[in-house]
XYZ file of C-alpha atoms in Angstrom:
604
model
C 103.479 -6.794 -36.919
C 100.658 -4.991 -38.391
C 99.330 -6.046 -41.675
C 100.326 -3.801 -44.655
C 97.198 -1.687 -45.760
C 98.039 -3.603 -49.294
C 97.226 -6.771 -47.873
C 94.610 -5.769 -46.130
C 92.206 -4.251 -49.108
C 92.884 -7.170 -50.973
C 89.303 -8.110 -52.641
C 87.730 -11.013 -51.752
C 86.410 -12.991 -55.450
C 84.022 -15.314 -55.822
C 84.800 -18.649 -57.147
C 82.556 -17.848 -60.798
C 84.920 -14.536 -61.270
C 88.262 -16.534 -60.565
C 87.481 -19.650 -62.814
C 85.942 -16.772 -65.429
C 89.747 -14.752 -65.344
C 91.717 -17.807 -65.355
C 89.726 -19.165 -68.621
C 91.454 -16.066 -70.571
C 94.874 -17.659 -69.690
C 93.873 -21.308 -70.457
C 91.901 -20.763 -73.186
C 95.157 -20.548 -76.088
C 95.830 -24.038 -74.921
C 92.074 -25.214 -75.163
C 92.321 -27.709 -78.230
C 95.343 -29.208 -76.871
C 93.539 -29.818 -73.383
C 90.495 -31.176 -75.200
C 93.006 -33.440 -77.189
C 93.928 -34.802 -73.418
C 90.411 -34.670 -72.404
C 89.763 -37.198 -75.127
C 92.446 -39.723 -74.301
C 91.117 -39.515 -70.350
C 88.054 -40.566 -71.824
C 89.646 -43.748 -73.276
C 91.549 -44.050 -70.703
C 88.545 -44.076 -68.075
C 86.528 -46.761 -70.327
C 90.332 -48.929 -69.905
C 89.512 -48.211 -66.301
C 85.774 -49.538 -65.736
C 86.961 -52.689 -68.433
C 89.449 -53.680 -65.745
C 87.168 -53.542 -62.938
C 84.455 -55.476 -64.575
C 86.599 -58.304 -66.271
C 87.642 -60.102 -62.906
C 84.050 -60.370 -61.572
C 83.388 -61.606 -65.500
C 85.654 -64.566 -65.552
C 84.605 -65.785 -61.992
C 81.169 -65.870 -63.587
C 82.629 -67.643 -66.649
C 84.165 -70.529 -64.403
C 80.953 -71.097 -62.665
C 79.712 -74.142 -63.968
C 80.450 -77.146 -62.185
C 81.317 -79.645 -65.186
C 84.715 -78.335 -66.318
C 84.074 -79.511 -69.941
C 81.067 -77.010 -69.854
C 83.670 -73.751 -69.216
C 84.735 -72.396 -72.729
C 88.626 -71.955 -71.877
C 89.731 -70.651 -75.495
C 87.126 -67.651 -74.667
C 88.095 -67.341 -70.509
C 92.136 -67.114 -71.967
C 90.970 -64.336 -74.527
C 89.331 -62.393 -71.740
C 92.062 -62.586 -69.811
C 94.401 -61.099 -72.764
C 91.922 -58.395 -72.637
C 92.384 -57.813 -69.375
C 96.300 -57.357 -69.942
C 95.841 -55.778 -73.001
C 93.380 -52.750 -71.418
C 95.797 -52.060 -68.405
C 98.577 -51.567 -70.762
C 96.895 -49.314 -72.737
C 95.863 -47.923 -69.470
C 99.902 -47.391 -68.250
C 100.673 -45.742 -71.585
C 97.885 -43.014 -71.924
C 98.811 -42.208 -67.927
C 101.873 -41.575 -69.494
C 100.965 -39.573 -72.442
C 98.627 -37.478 -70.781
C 100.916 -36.840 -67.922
C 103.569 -35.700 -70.003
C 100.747 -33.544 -71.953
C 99.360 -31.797 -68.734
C 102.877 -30.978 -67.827
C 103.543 -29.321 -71.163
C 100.480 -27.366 -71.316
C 101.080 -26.373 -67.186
C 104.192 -25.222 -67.543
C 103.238 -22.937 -70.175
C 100.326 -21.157 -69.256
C 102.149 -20.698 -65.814
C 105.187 -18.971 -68.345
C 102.947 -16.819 -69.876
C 101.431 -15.405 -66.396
C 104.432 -15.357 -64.693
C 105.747 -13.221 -68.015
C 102.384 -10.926 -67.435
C 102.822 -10.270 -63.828
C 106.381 -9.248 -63.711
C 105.481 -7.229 -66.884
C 102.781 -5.865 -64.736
C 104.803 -4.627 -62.266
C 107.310 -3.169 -64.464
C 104.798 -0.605 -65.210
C 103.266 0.256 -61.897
C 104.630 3.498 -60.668
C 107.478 3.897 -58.167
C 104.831 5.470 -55.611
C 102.615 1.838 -55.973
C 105.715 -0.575 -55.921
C 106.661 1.272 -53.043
C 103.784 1.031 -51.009
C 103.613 -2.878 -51.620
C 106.846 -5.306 -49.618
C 109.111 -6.501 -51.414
C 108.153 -10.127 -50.005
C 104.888 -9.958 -50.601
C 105.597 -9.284 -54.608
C 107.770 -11.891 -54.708
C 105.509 -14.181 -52.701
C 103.209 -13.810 -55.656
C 105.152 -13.994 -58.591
C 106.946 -16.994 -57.581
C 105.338 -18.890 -55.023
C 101.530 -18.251 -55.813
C 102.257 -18.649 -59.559
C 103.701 -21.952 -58.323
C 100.684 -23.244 -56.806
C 98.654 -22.026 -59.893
C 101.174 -24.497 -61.867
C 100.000 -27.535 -59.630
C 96.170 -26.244 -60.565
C 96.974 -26.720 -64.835
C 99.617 -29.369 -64.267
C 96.903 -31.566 -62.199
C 94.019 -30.641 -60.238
C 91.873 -29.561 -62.605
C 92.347 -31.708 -65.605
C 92.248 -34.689 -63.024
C 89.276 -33.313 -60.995
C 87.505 -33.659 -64.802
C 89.021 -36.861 -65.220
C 87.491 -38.473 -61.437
C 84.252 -36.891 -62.186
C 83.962 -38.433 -65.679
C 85.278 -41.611 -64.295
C 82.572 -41.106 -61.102
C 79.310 -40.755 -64.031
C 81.098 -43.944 -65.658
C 80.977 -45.871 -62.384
C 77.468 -44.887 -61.623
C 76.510 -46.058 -65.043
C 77.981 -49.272 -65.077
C 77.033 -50.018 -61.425
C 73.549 -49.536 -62.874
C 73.586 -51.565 -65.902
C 74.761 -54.752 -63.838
C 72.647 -54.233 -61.346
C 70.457 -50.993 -60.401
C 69.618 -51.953 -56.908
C 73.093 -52.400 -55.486
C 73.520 -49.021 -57.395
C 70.665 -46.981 -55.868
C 71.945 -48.097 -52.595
C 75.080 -46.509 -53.139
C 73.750 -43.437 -54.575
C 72.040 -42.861 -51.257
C 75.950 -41.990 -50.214
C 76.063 -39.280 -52.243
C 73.968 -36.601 -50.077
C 76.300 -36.939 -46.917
C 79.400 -37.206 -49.118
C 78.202 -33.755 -50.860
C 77.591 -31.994 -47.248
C 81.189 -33.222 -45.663
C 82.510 -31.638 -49.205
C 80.934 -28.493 -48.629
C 82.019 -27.739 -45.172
C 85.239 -29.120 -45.829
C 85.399 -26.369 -48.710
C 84.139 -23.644 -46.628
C 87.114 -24.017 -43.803
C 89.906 -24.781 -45.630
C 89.099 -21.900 -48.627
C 88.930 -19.414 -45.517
C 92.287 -21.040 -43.720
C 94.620 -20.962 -46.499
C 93.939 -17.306 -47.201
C 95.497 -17.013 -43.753
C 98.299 -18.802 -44.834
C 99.132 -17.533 -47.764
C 99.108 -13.942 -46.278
C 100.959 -15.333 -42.899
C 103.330 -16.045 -46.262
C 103.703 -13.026 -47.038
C 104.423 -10.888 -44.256
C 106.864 -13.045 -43.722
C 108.183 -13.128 -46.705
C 108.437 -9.369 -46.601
C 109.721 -9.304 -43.229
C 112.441 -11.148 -44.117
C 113.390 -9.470 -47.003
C 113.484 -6.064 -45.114
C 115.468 -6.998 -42.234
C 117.909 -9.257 -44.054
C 118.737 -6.161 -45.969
C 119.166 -4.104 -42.938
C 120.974 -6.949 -40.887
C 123.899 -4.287 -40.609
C 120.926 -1.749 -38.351
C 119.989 -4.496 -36.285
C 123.273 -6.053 -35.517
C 124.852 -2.229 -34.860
C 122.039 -1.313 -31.986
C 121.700 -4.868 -30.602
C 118.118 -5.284 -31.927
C 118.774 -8.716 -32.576
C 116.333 -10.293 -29.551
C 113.545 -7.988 -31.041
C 113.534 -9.516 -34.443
C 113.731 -12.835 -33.263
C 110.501 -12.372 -31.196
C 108.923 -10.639 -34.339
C 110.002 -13.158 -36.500
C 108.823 -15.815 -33.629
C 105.171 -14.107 -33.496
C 105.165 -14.508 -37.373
C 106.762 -17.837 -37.814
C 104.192 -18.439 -34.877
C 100.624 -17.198 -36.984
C 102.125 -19.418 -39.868
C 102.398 -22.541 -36.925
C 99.148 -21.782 -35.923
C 97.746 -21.446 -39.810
C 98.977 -24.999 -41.188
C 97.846 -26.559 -38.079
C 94.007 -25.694 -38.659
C 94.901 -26.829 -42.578
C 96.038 -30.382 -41.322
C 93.130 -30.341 -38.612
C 90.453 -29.360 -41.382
C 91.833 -32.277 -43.449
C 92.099 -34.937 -40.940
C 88.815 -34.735 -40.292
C 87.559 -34.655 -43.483
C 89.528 -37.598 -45.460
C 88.868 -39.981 -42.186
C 85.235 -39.425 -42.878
C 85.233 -39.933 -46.856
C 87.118 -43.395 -45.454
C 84.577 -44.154 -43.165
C 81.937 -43.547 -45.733
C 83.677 -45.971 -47.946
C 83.735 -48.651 -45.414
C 79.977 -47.835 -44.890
C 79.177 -48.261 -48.846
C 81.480 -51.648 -49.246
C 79.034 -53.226 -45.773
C 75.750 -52.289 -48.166
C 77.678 -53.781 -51.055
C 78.173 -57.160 -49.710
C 74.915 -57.345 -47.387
C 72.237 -56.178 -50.104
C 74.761 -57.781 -52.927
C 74.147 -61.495 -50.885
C 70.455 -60.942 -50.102
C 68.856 -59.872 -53.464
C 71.375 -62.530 -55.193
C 70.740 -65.396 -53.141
C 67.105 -65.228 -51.314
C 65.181 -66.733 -53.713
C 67.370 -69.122 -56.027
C 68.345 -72.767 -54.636
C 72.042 -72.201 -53.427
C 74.500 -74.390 -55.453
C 78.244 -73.367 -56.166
C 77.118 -71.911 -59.979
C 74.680 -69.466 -58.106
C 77.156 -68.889 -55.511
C 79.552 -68.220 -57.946
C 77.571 -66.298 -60.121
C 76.639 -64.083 -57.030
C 80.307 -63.581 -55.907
C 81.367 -62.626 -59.757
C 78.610 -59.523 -59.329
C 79.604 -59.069 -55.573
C 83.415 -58.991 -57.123
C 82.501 -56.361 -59.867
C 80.830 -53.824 -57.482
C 83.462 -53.999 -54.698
C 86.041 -53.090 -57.359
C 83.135 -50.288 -58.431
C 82.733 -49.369 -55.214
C 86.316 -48.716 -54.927
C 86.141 -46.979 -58.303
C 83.537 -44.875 -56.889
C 85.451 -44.099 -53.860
C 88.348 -43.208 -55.070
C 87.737 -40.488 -57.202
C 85.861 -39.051 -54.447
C 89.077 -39.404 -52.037
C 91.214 -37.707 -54.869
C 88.368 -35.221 -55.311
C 88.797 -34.223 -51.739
C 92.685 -33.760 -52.130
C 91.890 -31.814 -55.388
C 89.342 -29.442 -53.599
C 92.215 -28.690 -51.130
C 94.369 -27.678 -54.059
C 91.675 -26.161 -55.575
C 90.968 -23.728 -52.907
C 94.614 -22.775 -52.472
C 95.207 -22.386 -55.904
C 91.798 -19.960 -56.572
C 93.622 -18.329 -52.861
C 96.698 -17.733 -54.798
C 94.524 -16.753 -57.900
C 93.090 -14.113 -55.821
C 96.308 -12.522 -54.882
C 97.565 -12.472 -58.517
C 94.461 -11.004 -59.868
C 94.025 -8.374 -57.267
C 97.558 -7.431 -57.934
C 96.663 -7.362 -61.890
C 93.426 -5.099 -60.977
C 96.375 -2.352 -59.812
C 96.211 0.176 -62.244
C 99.200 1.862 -63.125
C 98.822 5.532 -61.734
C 99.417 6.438 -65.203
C 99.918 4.802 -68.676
C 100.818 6.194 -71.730
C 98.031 8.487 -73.188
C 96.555 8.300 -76.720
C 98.213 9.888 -78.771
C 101.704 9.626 -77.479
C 104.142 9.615 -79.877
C 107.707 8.133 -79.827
C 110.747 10.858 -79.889
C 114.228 9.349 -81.273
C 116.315 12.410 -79.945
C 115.897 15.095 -77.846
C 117.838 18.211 -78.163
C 117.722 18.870 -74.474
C 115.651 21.972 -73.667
C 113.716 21.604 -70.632
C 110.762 24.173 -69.443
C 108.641 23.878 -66.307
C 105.305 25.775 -66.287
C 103.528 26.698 -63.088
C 104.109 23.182 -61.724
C 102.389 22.392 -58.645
C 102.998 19.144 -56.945
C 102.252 16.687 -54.001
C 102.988 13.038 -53.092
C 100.077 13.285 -50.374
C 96.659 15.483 -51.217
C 97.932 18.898 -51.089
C 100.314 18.793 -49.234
C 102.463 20.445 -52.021
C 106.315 19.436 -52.208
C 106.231 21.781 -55.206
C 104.272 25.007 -55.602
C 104.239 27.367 -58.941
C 107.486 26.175 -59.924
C 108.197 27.440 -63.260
C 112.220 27.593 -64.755
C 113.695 27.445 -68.016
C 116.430 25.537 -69.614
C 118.142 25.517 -72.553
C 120.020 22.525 -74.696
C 123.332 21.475 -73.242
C 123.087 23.486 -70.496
C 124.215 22.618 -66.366
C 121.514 23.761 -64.352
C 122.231 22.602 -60.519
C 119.100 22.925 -57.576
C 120.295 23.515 -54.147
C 117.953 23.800 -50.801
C 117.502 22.035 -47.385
C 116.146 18.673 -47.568
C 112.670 18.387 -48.162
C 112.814 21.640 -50.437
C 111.538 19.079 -53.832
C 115.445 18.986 -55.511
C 115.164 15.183 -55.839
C 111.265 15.714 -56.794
C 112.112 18.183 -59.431
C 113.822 15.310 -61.131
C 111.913 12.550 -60.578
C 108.752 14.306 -62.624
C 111.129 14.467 -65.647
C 110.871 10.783 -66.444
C 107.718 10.272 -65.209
C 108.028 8.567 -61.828
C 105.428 10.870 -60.871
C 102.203 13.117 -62.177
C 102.012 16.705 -61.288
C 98.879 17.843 -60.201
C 99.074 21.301 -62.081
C 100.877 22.702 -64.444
C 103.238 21.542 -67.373
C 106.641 20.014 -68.276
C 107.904 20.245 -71.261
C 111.023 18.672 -73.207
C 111.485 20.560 -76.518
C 108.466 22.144 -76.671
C 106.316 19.265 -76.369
C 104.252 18.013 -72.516
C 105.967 14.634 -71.441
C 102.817 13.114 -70.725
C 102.102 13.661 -75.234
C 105.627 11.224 -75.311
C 105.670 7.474 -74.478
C 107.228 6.618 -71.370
C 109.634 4.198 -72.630
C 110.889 6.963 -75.269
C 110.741 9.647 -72.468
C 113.135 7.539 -70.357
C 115.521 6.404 -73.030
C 116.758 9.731 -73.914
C 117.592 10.526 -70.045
C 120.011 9.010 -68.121
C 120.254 8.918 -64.021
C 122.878 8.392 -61.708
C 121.758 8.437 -58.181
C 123.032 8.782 -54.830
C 122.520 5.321 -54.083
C 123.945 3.379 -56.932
C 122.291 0.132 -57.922
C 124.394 -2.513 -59.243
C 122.779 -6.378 -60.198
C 124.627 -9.435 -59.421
C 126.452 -10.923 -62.479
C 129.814 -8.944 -64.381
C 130.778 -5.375 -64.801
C 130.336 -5.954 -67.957
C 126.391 -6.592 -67.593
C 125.948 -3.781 -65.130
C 127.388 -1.672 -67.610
C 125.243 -2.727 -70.783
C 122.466 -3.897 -68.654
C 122.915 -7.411 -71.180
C 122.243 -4.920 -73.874
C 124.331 -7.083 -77.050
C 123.654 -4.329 -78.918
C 126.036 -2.349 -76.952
C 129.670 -3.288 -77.978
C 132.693 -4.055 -75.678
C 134.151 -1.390 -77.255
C 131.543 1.291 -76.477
C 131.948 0.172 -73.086
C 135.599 0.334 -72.585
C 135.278 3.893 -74.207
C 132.785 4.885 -71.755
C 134.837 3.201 -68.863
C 137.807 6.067 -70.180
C 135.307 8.875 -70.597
C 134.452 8.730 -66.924
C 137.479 7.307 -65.389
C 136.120 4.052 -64.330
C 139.091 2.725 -66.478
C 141.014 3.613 -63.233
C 140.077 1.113 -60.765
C 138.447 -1.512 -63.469
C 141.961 -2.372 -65.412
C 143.790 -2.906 -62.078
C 141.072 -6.323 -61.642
C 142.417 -9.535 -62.335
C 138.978 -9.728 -64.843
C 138.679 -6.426 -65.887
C 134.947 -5.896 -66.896
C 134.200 -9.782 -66.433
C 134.836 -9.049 -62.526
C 131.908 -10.391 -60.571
C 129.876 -8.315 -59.089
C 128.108 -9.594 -55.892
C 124.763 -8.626 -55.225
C 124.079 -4.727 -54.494
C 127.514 -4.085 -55.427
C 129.008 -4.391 -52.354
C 132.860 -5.613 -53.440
C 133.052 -2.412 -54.691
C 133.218 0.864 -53.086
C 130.540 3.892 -53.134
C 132.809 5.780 -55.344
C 133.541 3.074 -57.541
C 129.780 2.034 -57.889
C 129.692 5.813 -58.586
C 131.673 6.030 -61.589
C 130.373 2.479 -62.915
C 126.772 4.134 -62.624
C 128.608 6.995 -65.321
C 129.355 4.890 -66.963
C 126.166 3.016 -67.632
C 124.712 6.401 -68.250
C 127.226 7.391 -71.104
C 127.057 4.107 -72.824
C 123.556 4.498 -72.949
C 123.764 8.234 -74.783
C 121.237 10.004 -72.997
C 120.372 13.808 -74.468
C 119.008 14.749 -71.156
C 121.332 13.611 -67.608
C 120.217 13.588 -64.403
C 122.794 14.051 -61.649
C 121.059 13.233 -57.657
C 123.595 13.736 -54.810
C 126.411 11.816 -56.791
C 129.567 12.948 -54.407
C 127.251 12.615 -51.427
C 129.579 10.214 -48.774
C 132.391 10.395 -51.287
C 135.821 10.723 -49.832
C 137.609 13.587 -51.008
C 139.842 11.949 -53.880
C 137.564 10.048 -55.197
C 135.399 13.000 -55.604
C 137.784 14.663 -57.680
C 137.849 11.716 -59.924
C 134.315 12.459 -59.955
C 134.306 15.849 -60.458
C 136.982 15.358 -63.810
C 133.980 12.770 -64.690
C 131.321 15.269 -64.465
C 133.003 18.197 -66.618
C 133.840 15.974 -69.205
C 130.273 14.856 -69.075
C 128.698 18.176 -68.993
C 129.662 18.064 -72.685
C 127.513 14.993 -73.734
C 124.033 17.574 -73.384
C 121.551 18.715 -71.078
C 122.661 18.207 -67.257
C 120.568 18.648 -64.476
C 122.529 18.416 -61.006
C 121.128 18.018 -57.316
C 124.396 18.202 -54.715
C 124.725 19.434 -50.951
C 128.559 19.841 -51.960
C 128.717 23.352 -54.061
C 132.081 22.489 -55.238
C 130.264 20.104 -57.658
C 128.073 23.077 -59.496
C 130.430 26.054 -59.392
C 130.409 25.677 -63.176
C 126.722 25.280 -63.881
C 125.397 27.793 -66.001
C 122.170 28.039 -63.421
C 121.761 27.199 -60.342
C 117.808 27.297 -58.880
C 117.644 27.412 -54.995
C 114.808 26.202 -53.484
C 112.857 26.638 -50.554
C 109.585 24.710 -49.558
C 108.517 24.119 -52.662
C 109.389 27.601 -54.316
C 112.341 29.375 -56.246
C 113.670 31.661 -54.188
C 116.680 32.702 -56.495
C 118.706 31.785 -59.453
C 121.827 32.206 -61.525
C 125.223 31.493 -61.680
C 127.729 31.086 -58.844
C 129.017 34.121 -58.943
C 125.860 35.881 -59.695
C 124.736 34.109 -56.617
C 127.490 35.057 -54.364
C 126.722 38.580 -55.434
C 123.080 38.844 -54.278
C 124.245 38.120 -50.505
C 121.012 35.892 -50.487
C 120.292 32.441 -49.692
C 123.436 30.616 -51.621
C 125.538 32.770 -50.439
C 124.889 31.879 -47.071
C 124.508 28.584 -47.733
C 128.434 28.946 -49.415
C 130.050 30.606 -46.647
C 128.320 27.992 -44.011
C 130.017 24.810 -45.996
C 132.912 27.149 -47.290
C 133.408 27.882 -42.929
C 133.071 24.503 -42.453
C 135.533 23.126 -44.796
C 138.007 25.745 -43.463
C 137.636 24.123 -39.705
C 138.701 20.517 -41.301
C-alpha cells in the first residue's frame, strides 16, 4: 500500500523546535512543576543520605575496643537512616501523584486543541488525510505525549540532578575513586548518542507503519459489505499481512536497537564497580599498617561508593529508557505539530460580522469554480433567488448541482466571483453564523451512535423535548418513531443502520427543522427511496417549503414540480431556467430530461 501523500510531506523538526512548541503547552503549569522540581530536590538529598549512612556506621564500629564505639550516636544514625527513607517513600508519593495531575492536564488541553483543530480544517483537507491516521494522532500520539509530562521528562530532570549529586559526593569522600569513574562518562555519552540516532529514526517508522494501518483498517472495516460481496477477502488479508508485516519488521529493529544498548550501559556498570573496588583497596590500604580499624575504615568508603556507583548507574540506565520515550514522544510530537501547521484553507476574515437571521435571498455573481487548478466544475454561474423561494438544479452528474450547494456554507472558496446571502458576500459573515442559519439534509444521512433523541438535538439542552416531538410531526418522522418500544430514547447504533434510508431520511428533517434554519438545503433526499416512503417524503418537503428559502438537488423531477425555479445545468453552465411548466414548454433540455424518466416510469 502506497503511503498517503499526507504522510509523506510530513516535516521533519529538529529536537530545539519540538521542545520550543511543547514549552507553550507546559508552560501554564510551570510553577506547579517547579513546586515538584523542588520536592525532587529533597527528595534526591534523602537519596545520597541513604547511600552514604551504611558505609558511615561501618566506619563508626571500627574500633576494636567495643567501649571505644559511641552506641547512643551509631543508634541515632541509624534512626536517621529510617527516618530519610521514609521521607523518601512519601515525597515518591507526592510527586507521583503531582506529575500525574499536571500530565493529565496538559495532555486535556492538547487533545481539546487538536480535535478543535480539525473541526476547522476544510472538508477538501480532512478529506485528503485517513481517517486512521487522524485518529492515530489524536488518541494514540497524544497518549504517548501523556507518558512524556506524566514521567520522562520530569524524571529525566530528576536522574540528572541526582547524577551532579552523585558526582559531588563521590568527590567530597574521595576525589580519586571519583575521577576514575568520571573517565566512564565519554563512552557512556557516545553509546547514548548512537543509541539516540537509531531509535529516533526507527520509531518514526513505527508510528507511521501505525498509521496506515490504522487507516487501513478503518476504511475497509467500513466497506466490509464490498469486500465480502466480490470475494476480495484473500486480498485484504495479504494487504493487511504486508502492513501488519512493516509494523513486525519496525518493533523488531526497536527491541534490537535497545538490546544492544541497555546490555552495554550494564556492562559499563560492571566495568565502573571492578575500578571501584581495585583502586578503592589500593589507594586505601598501600601505605597504612593493615589492622581490622583500617580495614574497616577502608570497607566503610569501599561500601559508600559501591552504593554511589550504583547511584550513578542507575540514573544513567533510567536515562537510557527515558531517551527511548523521549524520542517517541518528540516522534509523536512531530505528527501533532505538523498536523497543527495545516492551515485551514480559509478562516474567518477580519471584519466578519455575526448575522442572527437571514431572510433568505440568495444571489450568485459570475461564480467561477474548481476543486483542481482550473479545471472549472463551475463557470460564470450567476442566478438569483428570492426569500422563501424553491429553487431546484437538475443536470447529469458532474454538472456542479451538489457543488452549487456546498459553496453556500462555505465548504469551499470560489475562485471568482461572488455569493451573496441578503445582500452581503459570505466570506464578510462568520462561518459559524453562516452555517447556523442553513440547514442540510443529504443523500447520505449521518446519524451518531447514542438516542434519537440526541441525533435529533445533536445534545443541544437548549432544544426542548417538546420542540422535538413537534418537529418529529412536522415531517412525519412521528410515523415510524411512536411505533418504538422507546420512542425518541430508541438506540441508535452506529451510522444508523437499525434504521432504514428513508427513516434516517426523515430523522435528518427533522434535525434540520428543530434547528430553524432560514436557508435549507435539500441534496438527492429521495435518491434510493422506495416509492412510499418517498411520498412520506414528498408531504415532508411541501410542508417544509414553508419554513423559508429551499434549495433542492434531485434526479427524481417528481420532487421539484412545485419549485418556483428550476436551474439546469450543464458542465458547469446554466443552460435554462424556470418553472416546470415553463420548462416543459421550451422543448429544451428538461423537457427531455422529463419525458426520458417520465418513459421510464411508464415501462415499470
Amino acid at each position: 500500500m502506497a503511503e498517503h501523500v499526507y504522510e509523506k510531506n510530513d516535516r521533519h523538526m529538529s529536537d530545539g523546535e519540538l521542545i520550543k512548541r511543547t514549552w507553550q503547552y507546559v508552560s501554564p503549569y510551570k510553577w506547579k512543576l517547579g513546586g515538584v522540581l523542588f520536592l525532587m530536590i529533597i527528595m534526591i538529598g534523602f537519596n545520597l543520605l541513604s547511600s552514604v549512612i551504611p558505609g558511615y556506621i561501618t566506619q563508626l564500629l571500627s574500633p576494636l575496643d567495643a567501649s571505644k564505639i559511641n552506641f547512643p550516636y551509631v543508634i541515632t544514625i541509624c534512626c536517621v537512616y529510617f527516618i530519610v527513607n521514609t521521607g523518601n517513600t512519601a515525597l515518591i508519593y507526592i510527586t507521583t501523584m503531582c506529575l500525574q495531575r499536571i500530565g493529565q492536564s496538559i495532555i486535556y488541553d492538547l487533545r481539546m486543541i487538536v480535535f478543535e483543530h480539525i473541526e476547522n480544517m476544510s472538508i477538501a483537507q480532512i478529506n485528503q488525510i485517513p481517517v486512521g491516521s487522524l485518529v492515530t494522532r489524536v488518541s494514540s500520539d497524544t497518549n504517548t505525549l501523556s507518558d512524556l509530562f506524566t514521567n520522562t521528562i520530569v524524571n529525566m530532570i530528576k536522574n540528572v540532578l541526582l547524577l551532579i549529586g552523585v558526582v559531588v559526593v563521590m568527590y567530597i569522600i574521595d576525589y580519586r575513586i571519583a575521577s576514575i569513574l568520571l573517565c566512564f562518562l565519554p563512552l557512556i555519552a557516545i553509546i547514548s548518542f548512537v543509541f539516540r540516532k537509531y531509535s529516533r529514526q526507527n520509531y518514526r517508522k513505527v508510528r507511521h507503519s501505525f498509521s496506515v494501518m490504522n487507516a487501513f483498517l478503518n476504511e475497509n472495516i467500513s466497506g466490509m459489505k464490498i469486500t465480502q460481496i466480490f470475494n476480495q477477502e484473500e486480498r485484504k488479508i495479504d494487504e493487511f499481512n504486508k502492513l501488519n508485516g512493516d509494523i513486525l519488521t519496525s518493533r523488531k529493529t526497536d527491541i534490537k536497537i535497545f538490546a544492544i544498548f541497555r546490555p552495554l550501559i550494564t556492562l559499563t556498570y560492571y566495568l565502573a564497580l571492578a575500578a571501584v573496588f581495585g583502586f578503592g583497596t589500593y589507594f586505601y590500604l598501600k601505605d597504612v599498617e593493615l589492622n581490622l580499624t583500617t580495614i574497616a575504615l577502608a570497607i566503610g568508603v569501599i561500601q559508600m561508593f559501591y552504593s554511589l556507583v550504583s547511584k550513578f548507574f542507575n540514573p544513567i540506565q533510567q536515562l537510557a529508557d527515558q531517551l527511548n520515550s523521549l524520542q517517541r514522544a518528540f516522534t509523536s510530537c512531530e505528527r501533532l505539530y505538523n498536523l497543527l501547521d495545516t492551515k485551514p484553507d480559509f478562516r474567518d476574515s477580519e471584519g466578519a460580522v455575526d448575522v442572527d437571521h437571514f431572510e433568505g435571498e440568495i444571489e450568485f455573481k459570475n461564480v467561477w469554480f474548481a476543486y483542481n487548478n482550473e479545471d472549472w466544475i463551475l463557470q460564470d454561474v450567476s442566478f438569483h433567488i428570492l426569500p422563501k423561494q424553491v429553487v431546484a438544479f437538475v443536470g447529469a452528474t458532474g454538472a456542479g448541482k451538489t457543488t452549487i450547494l456546498q459553496l453556500i456554507v462555505r465548504n469551499y472558496d470560489i475562485q471568482k466571483g461572488q455569493i451573496l446571502i441578503d445582500g452581503k458576500d459570505i466570506r464578510s459573515i462568520k462561518i459559524k453564523s453562516l452555517r447556523r442559519g442553513i440547514g442540510q439534509m443529504l443523500q447520505d444521512v449521518f446519524l451518531f451512535s447514542g438516542s434519537i433523541k440526541s441525533n435529533i438535538n445533536l445534545r443541544d439542552d437548549e432544544i426542548s423535548d417538546e420542540d422535538i416531538i413537534e418537529a418529529c410531526k412536522y415531517v412525519n418522522a412521528d410515523s415510524f418513531i411512536n411505533k418504538l418500544e422507546n420512542g425518541l430514547n430508541e438506540e441508535v447504533n452506529e451510522g444508523g443502520n437499525n434504521f432504514s434510508s428513508g427513516q434516517r431520511q426523515l430523522l435528518s428533517f427533522a434535525r434540520t427543522v428543530v434547528h430553524k434554519p432560514q436557508i435549507m438545503i435539500l441534496d438527492e433526499a429521495t435518491a434510493n427511496i422506495d416509492t412510499e416512503t418517498e411520498k412520506i417524503i414528498q408531504e415532508s418537503l411541501y410542508k417544509m417549503m414553508n419554513i423559508g428559502t429551499m434549495l433542492i438537488v434531485a434526479h427524481r423531477l417528481s420532487t421539484i414540480q412545485h419549485a418556483d425555479n428550476i436551474i439546469c445545468l450543464q458542465k458547469g453552465k446554466i443552460i435554462e431556467q424556470g418553472n416546470h411548466q415553463e420548462l416543459l414548454k421550451k422543448h429544451g433540455y428538461y423537457y427531455n430530461l422529463y419525458r426520458l424518466q417520465y418513459e421510464d416510469q411508464e415501462k415499470k
